[in-house]
Amino acid sequence: MNKPEFYISAASTISHLPTFKNVGFSSVIGPLEANSVLITPDYKGYIEAGLLRRMSKILRMSVACANDCLEQAGVEQPDAIVVGTGLGCLQDTEKFLNTSQTIEGLLPPTAFIQSTHNTMAGQVSLTIGNHGYNMTHTQNTLSFEHAMLDAMMLLQEGDSHILVGAADEYIEILTEIMAQLAPGQDGPMTSGSSFFVLSKERNEQALAVVKDVATIGLVEDVQQNVGDFMADNALTIEDLDLILYAGKDNFPGNAVDYLALSGIYSTASAFALHYAVDVFQTDKKISNVLICNSLRKSNLGLMLVRAVEA
Amino acid sequence: MGSLKEDLKRQIIEQLNLEEVSVEDIADDALLFNDEGLGLDSIDALELIVLLEKYHGIQLTNPEEGKEAFRSIDTMAEYIRKRKAD
């Protein structure tokens, strides 16, 4: 039986590179420079001032990307909102913990309320008044892949359009504990947010086709698992026009280390998915792309996407 | 009383992160929880309770008192003055 395919109808990313509202960014961006900073739009164009004032970095990024995506796709209300985040709202968590140590008596509630991992998905739904399924997946470096799998299952069950995304934010302490968070990686730790509208049917806005997503735990041989995943999709690694990989793996052919572009954060594979979507718009020779997320060696996330025209 | 009201306005702007509001923008009698005033909401009400304790050492435990005290800068200043006199 053929696996069902799904369509990406919109994509939006805020990162340390000029990715937001910049179709074709994949052909102009280069590796991150040291001391790069997050490139943010004027959030007032995407978020009501009353809400914006109490939003931290990760919330601003997420809500702006989500709203941009819905506008691109022409979807007013998605059937569901699914978000993946590895470490959640760190800025508010840190703020709340700091005040709890320094202030006696009552603690300011906003940072506490907004410190939970599901604040992004919640704020997106509040912003657009959405009452549908609202879910946050936190599975370390595979959080975004799990959100994608959830969204794909919902589409199989009858939903039409799902807003699916990922976000993680940098705070200073992450540099100190990087060896534990991303063993063996040595790039800069960054913040980033990517959102997509995933649709069941092909429409005029279709930018890419999601063929398959898989997560594998306790991985010992990445290449072996990639081979098995490709075989499961009746393809071989030679059929791929581009492989987007995380860090240190060695792949034959046209392969790009996406962590050099996104920097390191738990859900950087969502950046890679937008990069693949963008490549399809700018390079018509690229048809099949594999995103191989081995940011943590024992956790492997695989996403196979193809161009709409292929 | 004048300086207490000015202080309150500054404290509210800081505590609630009202980025685009200045002390001059807040009238003493403007309704804090009305869209024609500052347009604050329920989370802001909790922040105001924290503000009262943090800057003025006043614990507000009766919700009915809060409803009246947080109407405007005038009523907040009056509430603080009254509690400190007790």
mmCIF file of N, CA, C and O in Angstrom, chain A residues 109, chain B residues 11-12 15-16 32-33 40 43-53 58 60 70 76:
data_model
loop_
_atom_site.group_PDB
_atom_site.id
_atom_site.type_symbol
_atom_site.label_atom_id
_atom_site.label_comp_id
_atom_site.label_asym_id
_atom_site.label_seq_id
_atom_site.Cartn_x
_atom_site.Cartn_y
_atom_site.Cartn_z
ATOM 1 N N PRO A 109 3.392 36.819 38.244
ATOM 2 C CA PRO A 109 2.833 35.600 37.648
ATOM 3 C C PRO A 109 3.148 35.390 36.170
ATOM 4 O O PRO A 109 3.145 34.262 35.702
ATOM 5 N N GLN B 11 5.867 52.615 38.152
ATOM 6 C CA GLN B 11 5.920 51.208 38.570
ATOM 7 C C GLN B 11 5.034 50.328 37.674
ATOM 8 O O GLN B 11 5.397 49.215 37.309
ATOM 9 N N ILE B 12 3.863 50.851 37.325
ATOM 10 C CA ILE B 12 2.951 50.083 36.456
ATOM 11 C C ILE B 12 3.576 49.884 35.079
ATOM 12 O O ILE B 12 3.553 48.782 34.523
ATOM 13 N N GLN B 15 6.392 47.235 35.620
ATOM 14 C CA GLN B 15 5.917 45.896 36.004
ATOM 15 C C GLN B 15 5.128 45.228 34.871
ATOM 16 O O GLN B 15 5.227 44.025 34.672
ATOM 17 N N LEU B 16 4.364 46.023 34.132
ATOM 18 C CA LEU B 16 3.521 45.459 33.079
ATOM 19 C C LEU B 16 4.168 45.568 31.696
ATOM 20 O O LEU B 16 3.557 45.202 30.693
ATOM 21 N N LEU B 32 -8.157 51.796 34.506
ATOM 22 C CA LEU B 32 -7.021 50.932 34.143
ATOM 23 C C LEU B 32 -7.454 49.713 33.334
ATOM 24 O O LEU B 32 -6.737 49.255 32.453
ATOM 25 N N PHE B 33 -8.652 49.182 33.645
ATOM 26 C CA PHE B 33 -9.088 47.944 32.985
ATOM 27 C C PHE B 33 -10.133 48.193 31.905
ATOM 28 O O PHE B 33 -10.942 47.340 31.603
ATOM 29 N N LEU B 40 -6.000 47.031 30.610
ATOM 30 C CA LEU B 40 -5.329 45.907 31.287
ATOM 31 C C LEU B 40 -6.261 44.699 31.363
ATOM 32 O O LEU B 40 -7.466 44.823 31.170
ATOM 33 N N ILE B 43 -4.363 39.013 33.937
ATOM 34 C CA ILE B 43 -2.968 38.731 34.330
ATOM 35 C C ILE B 43 -2.334 40.004 34.900
ATOM 36 O O ILE B 43 -1.583 39.970 35.873
ATOM 37 N N ASP B 44 -2.699 41.150 34.296
ATOM 38 C CA ASP B 44 -2.182 42.423 34.810
ATOM 39 C C ASP B 44 -2.672 42.675 36.239
ATOM 40 O O ASP B 44 -1.948 43.251 37.056
ATOM 41 N N ALA B 45 -3.902 42.239 36.522
ATOM 42 C CA ALA B 45 -4.435 42.422 37.879
ATOM 43 C C ALA B 45 -3.546 41.693 38.892
ATOM 44 O O ALA B 45 -3.239 42.211 39.964
ATOM 45 N N LEU B 46 -3.111 40.476 38.513
ATOM 46 C CA LEU B 46 -2.206 39.729 39.405
ATOM 47 C C LEU B 46 -0.877 40.469 39.561
ATOM 48 O O LEU B 46 -0.304 40.535 40.649
ATOM 49 N N GLU B 47 -0.397 41.043 38.454
ATOM 50 C CA GLU B 47 0.860 41.802 38.515
ATOM 51 C C GLU B 47 0.713 43.027 39.423
ATOM 52 O O GLU B 47 1.645 43.408 40.116
ATOM 53 N N LEU B 48 -0.467 43.650 39.411
ATOM 54 C CA LEU B 48 -0.684 44.827 40.270
ATOM 55 C C LEU B 48 -0.679 44.439 41.748
ATOM 56 O O LEU B 48 -0.197 45.196 42.596
ATOM 57 N N ILE B 49 -1.200 43.236 42.038
ATOM 58 C CA ILE B 49 -1.168 42.755 43.430
ATOM 59 C C ILE B 49 0.291 42.590 43.887
ATOM 60 O O ILE B 49 0.670 42.975 44.991
ATOM 61 N N VAL B 50 1.107 42.013 42.964
ATOM 62 C CA VAL B 50 2.535 41.843 43.266
ATOM 63 C C VAL B 50 3.198 43.211 43.442
ATOM 64 O O VAL B 50 4.010 43.417 44.346
ATOM 65 N N LEU B 51 2.810 44.159 42.572
ATOM 66 C CA LEU B 51 3.382 45.526 42.622
ATOM 67 C C LEU B 51 3.111 46.180 43.979
ATOM 68 O O LEU B 51 3.995 46.801 44.572
ATOM 69 N N LEU B 52 1.881 46.020 44.468
ATOM 70 C CA LEU B 52 1.528 46.634 45.749
ATOM 71 C C LEU B 52 2.406 46.104 46.881
ATOM 72 O O LEU B 52 2.839 46.859 47.749
ATOM 73 N N GLU B 53 2.680 44.784 46.834
ATOM 74 C CA GLU B 53 3.506 44.212 47.896
ATOM 75 C C GLU B 53 4.974 44.599 47.717
ATOM 76 O O GLU B 53 5.656 44.973 48.671
ATOM 77 N N ILE B 58 2.197 46.292 50.792
ATOM 78 C CA ILE B 58 0.775 46.084 51.105
ATOM 79 C C ILE B 58 0.301 44.763 50.494
ATOM 80 O O ILE B 58 0.481 44.526 49.294
ATOM 81 N N LEU B 60 -2.746 42.570 49.354
ATOM 82 C CA LEU B 60 -4.170 42.690 49.034
ATOM 83 C C LEU B 60 -4.737 41.275 48.932
ATOM 84 O O LEU B 60 -4.375 40.521 48.035
ATOM 85 N N PHE B 70 -8.126 49.055 42.137
ATOM 86 C CA PHE B 70 -7.453 49.076 40.826
ATOM 87 C C PHE B 70 -8.261 49.775 39.733
ATOM 88 O O PHE B 70 -7.988 49.613 38.553
ATOM 89 N N MET B 76 -5.939 53.823 43.336
ATOM 90 C CA MET B 76 -4.788 53.056 43.846
ATOM 91 C C MET B 76 -4.036 53.874 44.894
ATOM 92 O O MET B 76 -3.665 53.368 45.961
#
